[in-house]
């Protein structure tokens, strides 16, 4: 019995939220609302340079994660888990 309550509540809220008044003034006001101008996008080459710098820095700071991601040039930065190293 208790498991049906959240489902019924969700269905009721969904049904009530999808109701809109059929008011011509509201429709006209919504249709006349100006659309915002699109935001200028970051230049692709600037984004690529930022991304590459970020990932390289992250891998340098966390070599175990870098190796897990397949960047084995960071193998030398891994801790020594051998018996002698512990």
mmCIF file of N, CA and C in Angstrom:
data_model
loop_
_atom_site.group_PDB
_atom_site.id
_atom_site.type_symbol
_atom_site.label_atom_id
_atom_site.label_comp_id
_atom_site.label_asym_id
_atom_site.label_seq_id
_atom_site.Cartn_x
_atom_site.Cartn_y
_atom_site.Cartn_z
ATOM 1 N N UNK A 1 0.810 -1.191 0.000
ATOM 2 C CA UNK A 1 0.000 0.000 0.000
ATOM 3 C C UNK A 1 0.859 1.262 0.000
ATOM 4 N N UNK A 2 1.929 1.289 0.822
ATOM 5 C CA UNK A 2 2.730 2.500 0.942
ATOM 6 C C UNK A 2 3.540 2.773 -0.319
ATOM 7 N N UNK A 3 3.848 1.751 -1.094
ATOM 8 C CA UNK A 3 4.668 1.980 -2.279
ATOM 9 C C UNK A 3 3.883 2.670 -3.390
ATOM 10 N N UNK A 4 2.580 2.620 -3.349
ATOM 11 C CA UNK A 4 1.778 3.256 -4.393
ATOM 12 C C UNK A 4 1.660 4.765 -4.181
ATOM 13 N N UNK A 5 1.821 5.215 -2.941
ATOM 14 C CA UNK A 5 1.641 6.636 -2.643
ATOM 15 C C UNK A 5 2.600 7.525 -3.434
ATOM 16 N N UNK A 6 3.908 7.265 -3.462
ATOM 17 C CA UNK A 6 4.796 8.132 -4.251
ATOM 18 C C UNK A 6 4.469 8.102 -5.744
ATOM 19 N N UNK A 7 4.083 6.949 -6.257
ATOM 20 C CA UNK A 7 3.753 6.851 -7.676
ATOM 21 C C UNK A 7 2.495 7.655 -7.986
ATOM 22 N N UNK A 8 1.508 7.558 -7.130
ATOM 23 C CA UNK A 8 0.277 8.328 -7.343
ATOM 24 C C UNK A 8 0.555 9.828 -7.234
ATOM 25 N N UNK A 9 1.358 10.204 -6.251
ATOM 26 C CA UNK A 9 1.690 11.619 -6.074
ATOM 27 C C UNK A 9 2.437 12.146 -7.286
ATOM 28 N N UNK A 10 3.395 11.383 -7.772
ATOM 29 C CA UNK A 10 4.161 11.809 -8.946
ATOM 30 C C UNK A 10 3.254 11.936 -10.167
ATOM 31 N N UNK A 11 2.350 10.990 -10.346
ATOM 32 C CA UNK A 11 1.435 11.047 -11.486
ATOM 33 C C UNK A 11 0.509 12.257 -11.380
ATOM 34 N N UNK A 12 0.036 12.540 -10.183
ATOM 35 C CA UNK A 12 -0.841 13.689 -9.980
ATOM 36 C C UNK A 12 -0.095 14.994 -10.243
ATOM 37 N N UNK A 13 1.119 15.114 -9.726
ATOM 38 C CA UNK A 13 1.906 16.331 -9.952
ATOM 39 C C UNK A 13 2.235 16.513 -11.426
ATOM 40 N N UNK A 14 2.528 15.435 -12.111
ATOM 41 C CA UNK A 14 2.809 15.514 -13.541
ATOM 42 C C UNK A 14 1.573 15.966 -14.313
ATOM 43 N N UNK A 15 0.426 15.422 -13.956
ATOM 44 C CA UNK A 15 -0.813 15.795 -14.642
ATOM 45 C C UNK A 15 -1.162 17.256 -14.378
ATOM 46 N N UNK A 16 -1.010 17.702 -13.142
ATOM 47 C CA UNK A 16 -1.336 19.092 -12.823
ATOM 48 C C UNK A 16 -0.327 20.058 -13.433
ATOM 49 N N UNK A 17 0.924 19.662 -13.494
ATOM 50 C CA UNK A 17 1.947 20.532 -14.058
ATOM 51 C C UNK A 17 1.829 20.697 -15.555
ATOM 52 N N UNK A 18 1.229 19.744 -16.217
ATOM 53 C CA UNK A 18 1.111 19.834 -17.672
ATOM 54 C C UNK A 18 -0.134 20.600 -18.110
ATOM 55 N N UNK A 19 -0.984 20.965 -17.167
ATOM 56 C CA UNK A 19 -2.189 21.724 -17.503
ATOM 57 C C UNK A 19 -1.824 23.181 -17.753
ATOM 58 N N UNK A 20 -2.313 23.718 -18.842
ATOM 59 C CA UNK A 20 -2.111 25.135 -19.142
ATOM 60 C C UNK A 20 -3.458 25.747 -19.472
ATOM 61 N N UNK A 21 -3.660 26.989 -19.060
ATOM 62 C CA UNK A 21 -4.940 27.623 -19.381
ATOM 63 C C UNK A 21 -5.013 27.943 -20.866
ATOM 64 N N UNK A 22 -6.194 27.843 -21.412
ATOM 65 C CA UNK A 22 -6.395 28.171 -22.819
ATOM 66 C C UNK A 22 -6.816 29.633 -22.898
ATOM 67 N N UNK A 23 -5.882 30.501 -22.564
ATOM 68 C CA UNK A 23 -6.132 31.936 -22.524
ATOM 69 C C UNK A 23 -5.435 32.583 -23.715
ATOM 70 N N UNK A 24 -6.171 33.251 -24.607
ATOM 71 C CA UNK A 24 -5.541 33.859 -25.786
ATOM 72 C C UNK A 24 -4.491 34.902 -25.423
ATOM 73 N N UNK A 25 -4.721 35.660 -24.348
ATOM 74 C CA UNK A 25 -3.739 36.666 -23.947
ATOM 75 C C UNK A 25 -2.418 36.011 -23.552
ATOM 76 N N UNK A 26 -2.498 34.907 -22.844
ATOM 77 C CA UNK A 26 -1.288 34.202 -22.430
ATOM 78 C C UNK A 26 -0.550 33.676 -23.645
ATOM 79 N N UNK A 27 -1.285 33.101 -24.594
ATOM 80 C CA UNK A 27 -0.640 32.583 -25.801
ATOM 81 C C UNK A 27 0.047 33.696 -26.579
ATOM 82 N N UNK A 28 -0.618 34.860 -26.707
ATOM 83 C CA UNK A 28 -0.028 35.979 -27.440
ATOM 84 C C UNK A 28 1.206 36.517 -26.727
ATOM 85 N N UNK A 29 1.139 36.584 -25.393
ATOM 86 C CA UNK A 29 2.266 37.095 -24.623
ATOM 87 C C UNK A 29 3.466 36.161 -24.745
ATOM 88 N N UNK A 30 3.221 34.865 -24.712
ATOM 89 C CA UNK A 30 4.310 33.897 -24.854
ATOM 90 C C UNK A 30 4.889 33.957 -26.262
ATOM 91 N N UNK A 31 4.029 34.105 -27.262
ATOM 92 C CA UNK A 31 4.503 34.164 -28.643
ATOM 93 C C UNK A 31 5.293 35.437 -28.901
ATOM 94 N N UNK A 32 4.973 36.537 -28.197
ATOM 95 C CA UNK A 32 5.649 37.814 -28.424
ATOM 96 C C UNK A 32 6.919 37.968 -27.592
ATOM 97 N N UNK A 33 7.215 37.011 -26.727
ATOM 98 C CA UNK A 33 8.409 37.107 -25.888
ATOM 99 C C UNK A 33 9.648 37.034 -26.768
ATOM 100 N N UNK A 34 10.546 38.018 -26.647
ATOM 101 C CA UNK A 34 11.749 37.992 -27.487
ATOM 102 C C UNK A 34 12.691 36.868 -27.066
ATOM 103 N N UNK A 35 13.352 36.336 -28.036
ATOM 104 C CA UNK A 35 14.315 35.265 -27.789
ATOM 105 C C UNK A 35 15.687 35.895 -27.606
ATOM 106 N N UNK A 36 16.420 35.434 -26.602
ATOM 107 C CA UNK A 36 17.747 35.983 -26.327
ATOM 108 C C UNK A 36 18.709 35.632 -27.452
ATOM 109 N N UNK A 37 19.635 36.519 -27.684
ATOM 110 C CA UNK A 37 20.659 36.273 -28.705
ATOM 111 C C UNK A 37 21.579 35.155 -28.228
ATOM 112 N N UNK A 38 22.065 34.333 -29.130
ATOM 113 C CA UNK A 38 22.950 33.244 -28.713
ATOM 114 C C UNK A 38 24.255 33.785 -28.138
ATOM 115 N N UNK A 39 24.760 33.076 -27.155
ATOM 116 C CA UNK A 39 26.015 33.463 -26.514
ATOM 117 C C UNK A 39 27.166 33.130 -27.452
ATOM 118 N N UNK A 40 28.128 34.012 -27.518
ATOM 119 C CA UNK A 40 29.287 33.769 -28.383
ATOM 120 C C UNK A 40 30.050 32.553 -27.865
ATOM 121 N N UNK A 41 30.333 31.644 -28.731
ATOM 122 C CA UNK A 41 31.027 30.420 -28.348
ATOM 123 C C UNK A 41 32.525 30.675 -28.233
ATOM 124 N N UNK A 42 33.165 29.878 -27.383
ATOM 125 C CA UNK A 42 34.616 29.955 -27.262
ATOM 126 C C UNK A 42 35.210 29.399 -28.550
ATOM 127 N N UNK A 43 36.256 30.020 -29.004
ATOM 128 C CA UNK A 43 36.911 29.546 -30.227
ATOM 129 C C UNK A 43 37.360 28.102 -30.022
ATOM 130 N N UNK A 44 37.122 27.229 -30.993
ATOM 131 C CA UNK A 44 37.468 25.816 -30.822
ATOM 132 C C UNK A 44 38.945 25.588 -30.514
ATOM 133 N N UNK A 45 39.840 26.347 -31.142
ATOM 134 C CA UNK A 45 41.260 26.123 -30.883
ATOM 135 C C UNK A 45 41.642 26.564 -29.474
ATOM 136 N N UNK A 46 41.001 27.609 -28.940
ATOM 137 C CA UNK A 46 41.268 28.033 -27.567
ATOM 138 C C UNK A 46 40.768 26.980 -26.585
ATOM 139 N N UNK A 47 39.593 26.418 -26.870
ATOM 140 C CA UNK A 47 39.056 25.380 -25.995
ATOM 141 C C UNK A 47 39.947 24.140 -26.033
ATOM 142 N N UNK A 48 40.387 23.747 -27.203
ATOM 143 C CA UNK A 48 41.243 22.572 -27.335
ATOM 144 C C UNK A 48 42.545 22.767 -26.573
ATOM 145 N N UNK A 49 43.137 23.949 -26.671
ATOM 146 C CA UNK A 49 44.383 24.225 -25.951
ATOM 147 C C UNK A 49 44.150 24.174 -24.443
ATOM 148 N N UNK A 50 43.059 24.760 -23.971
ATOM 149 C CA UNK A 50 42.744 24.717 -22.542
ATOM 150 C C UNK A 50 42.545 23.284 -22.073
ATOM 151 N N UNK A 51 41.777 22.517 -22.846
ATOM 152 C CA UNK A 51 41.503 21.132 -22.478
ATOM 153 C C UNK A 51 42.785 20.323 -22.384
ATOM 154 N N UNK A 52 43.649 20.458 -23.380
ATOM 155 C CA UNK A 52 44.897 19.696 -23.390
ATOM 156 C C UNK A 52 45.796 20.077 -22.217
ATOM 157 N N UNK A 53 45.877 21.381 -21.910
ATOM 158 C CA UNK A 53 46.675 21.830 -20.762
ATOM 159 C C UNK A 53 46.108 21.285 -19.460
ATOM 160 N N UNK A 54 44.785 21.325 -19.319
ATOM 161 C CA UNK A 54 44.136 20.848 -18.106
ATOM 162 C C UNK A 54 44.390 19.359 -17.888
ATOM 163 N N UNK A 55 44.201 18.576 -18.939
ATOM 164 C CA UNK A 55 44.387 17.126 -18.824
ATOM 165 C C UNK A 55 45.850 16.795 -18.538
ATOM 166 N N UNK A 56 46.782 17.477 -19.205
ATOM 167 C CA UNK A 56 48.209 17.223 -18.972
ATOM 168 C C UNK A 56 48.586 17.550 -17.530
ATOM 169 N N UNK A 57 48.066 18.647 -17.000
ATOM 170 C CA UNK A 57 48.357 19.015 -15.610
ATOM 171 C C UNK A 57 47.746 18.015 -14.650
ATOM 172 N N UNK A 58 46.515 17.593 -14.925
ATOM 173 C CA UNK A 58 45.851 16.624 -14.061
ATOM 174 C C UNK A 58 46.637 15.313 -14.046
ATOM 175 N N UNK A 59 47.052 14.852 -15.209
ATOM 176 C CA UNK A 59 47.816 13.611 -15.273
ATOM 177 C C UNK A 59 49.151 13.745 -14.562
ATOM 178 N N UNK A 60 49.796 14.908 -14.645
ATOM 179 C CA UNK A 60 51.073 15.107 -13.955
ATOM 180 C C UNK A 60 50.882 15.086 -12.441
ATOM 181 N N UNK A 61 49.762 15.609 -11.963
ATOM 182 C CA UNK A 61 49.498 15.631 -10.524
ATOM 183 C C UNK A 61 49.027 14.285 -9.992
ATOM 184 N N UNK A 62 48.425 13.470 -10.834
ATOM 185 C CA UNK A 62 47.891 12.169 -10.411
ATOM 186 C C UNK A 62 48.320 11.100 -11.410
ATOM 187 N N UNK A 63 49.584 10.630 -11.305
ATOM 188 C CA UNK A 63 50.080 9.675 -12.295
ATOM 189 C C UNK A 63 49.334 8.336 -12.281
ATOM 190 N N UNK A 64 48.798 7.927 -11.138
ATOM 191 C CA UNK A 64 48.049 6.668 -11.094
ATOM 192 C C UNK A 64 46.803 6.771 -11.975
ATOM 193 N N UNK A 65 46.127 7.906 -11.925
ATOM 194 C CA UNK A 65 44.957 8.117 -12.772
ATOM 195 C C UNK A 65 45.361 8.169 -14.243
ATOM 196 N N UNK A 66 46.499 8.802 -14.518
ATOM 197 C CA UNK A 66 46.980 8.893 -15.899
ATOM 198 C C UNK A 66 47.239 7.501 -16.470
ATOM 199 N N UNK A 67 47.886 6.646 -15.681
ATOM 200 C CA UNK A 67 48.167 5.280 -16.145
ATOM 201 C C UNK A 67 46.861 4.515 -16.325
ATOM 202 N N UNK A 68 45.905 4.713 -15.418
ATOM 203 C CA UNK A 68 44.607 4.054 -15.538
ATOM 204 C C UNK A 68 43.904 4.475 -16.829
ATOM 205 N N UNK A 69 44.110 5.719 -17.247
ATOM 206 C CA UNK A 69 43.513 6.227 -18.478
ATOM 207 C C UNK A 69 44.305 5.835 -19.718
ATOM 208 N N UNK A 70 45.425 5.112 -19.533
ATOM 209 C CA UNK A 70 46.182 4.617 -20.677
ATOM 210 C C UNK A 70 47.385 5.457 -21.047
ATOM 211 N N UNK A 71 47.750 6.436 -20.249
ATOM 212 C CA UNK A 71 48.896 7.295 -20.528
ATOM 213 C C UNK A 71 50.102 6.743 -19.763
ATOM 214 N N UNK A 72 50.789 5.781 -20.346
ATOM 215 C CA UNK A 72 51.853 5.062 -19.651
ATOM 216 C C UNK A 72 53.166 5.819 -19.600
ATOM 217 N N UNK A 73 53.225 7.025 -20.153
ATOM 218 C CA UNK A 73 54.428 7.823 -19.975
ATOM 219 C C UNK A 73 54.551 8.306 -18.527
ATOM 220 N N UNK A 74 53.495 8.119 -17.728
ATOM 221 C CA UNK A 74 53.519 8.511 -16.314
ATOM 222 C C UNK A 74 53.809 7.320 -15.403
ATOM 223 N N UNK A 75 54.220 6.190 -15.961
ATOM 224 C CA UNK A 75 54.501 5.004 -15.148
ATOM 225 C C UNK A 75 55.562 5.275 -14.087
ATOM 226 N N UNK A 76 56.543 6.102 -14.385
ATOM 227 C CA UNK A 76 57.613 6.383 -13.431
ATOM 228 C C UNK A 76 57.146 7.153 -12.212
ATOM 229 N N UNK A 77 55.973 7.753 -12.263
ATOM 230 C CA UNK A 77 55.460 8.523 -11.135
ATOM 231 C C UNK A 77 54.631 7.710 -10.168
ATOM 232 N N UNK A 78 54.443 6.431 -10.475
ATOM 233 C CA UNK A 78 53.642 5.584 -9.595
ATOM 234 C C UNK A 78 54.423 5.262 -8.326
ATOM 235 N N UNK A 79 53.724 5.083 -7.199
ATOM 236 C CA UNK A 79 54.418 4.739 -5.958
ATOM 237 C C UNK A 79 54.992 3.328 -6.034
ATOM 238 N N UNK A 80 55.988 3.080 -5.202
ATOM 239 C CA UNK A 80 56.640 1.769 -5.150
ATOM 240 C C UNK A 80 55.876 0.886 -4.170
ATOM 241 N N UNK A 81 55.122 -0.082 -4.713
ATOM 242 C CA UNK A 81 54.335 -0.977 -3.873
ATOM 243 C C UNK A 81 55.023 -2.315 -3.644
ATOM 244 N N UNK A 82 56.293 -2.415 -3.982
ATOM 245 C CA UNK A 82 57.017 -3.668 -3.749
ATOM 246 C C UNK A 82 57.319 -3.810 -2.255
ATOM 247 N N UNK A 83 57.765 -5.001 -1.862
ATOM 248 C CA UNK A 83 58.090 -5.242 -0.452
ATOM 249 C C UNK A 83 59.212 -4.315 0.006
ATOM 250 N N UNK A 84 60.181 -4.067 -0.858
ATOM 251 C CA UNK A 84 61.293 -3.190 -0.488
ATOM 252 C C UNK A 84 60.820 -1.739 -0.349
ATOM 253 N N UNK A 85 59.852 -1.345 -1.140
ATOM 254 C CA UNK A 85 59.358 0.028 -1.093
ATOM 255 C C UNK A 85 58.433 0.307 0.075
ATOM 256 N N UNK A 86 57.844 -0.749 0.627
ATOM 257 C CA UNK A 86 56.941 -0.557 1.758
ATOM 258 C C UNK A 86 57.743 -0.546 3.011
#
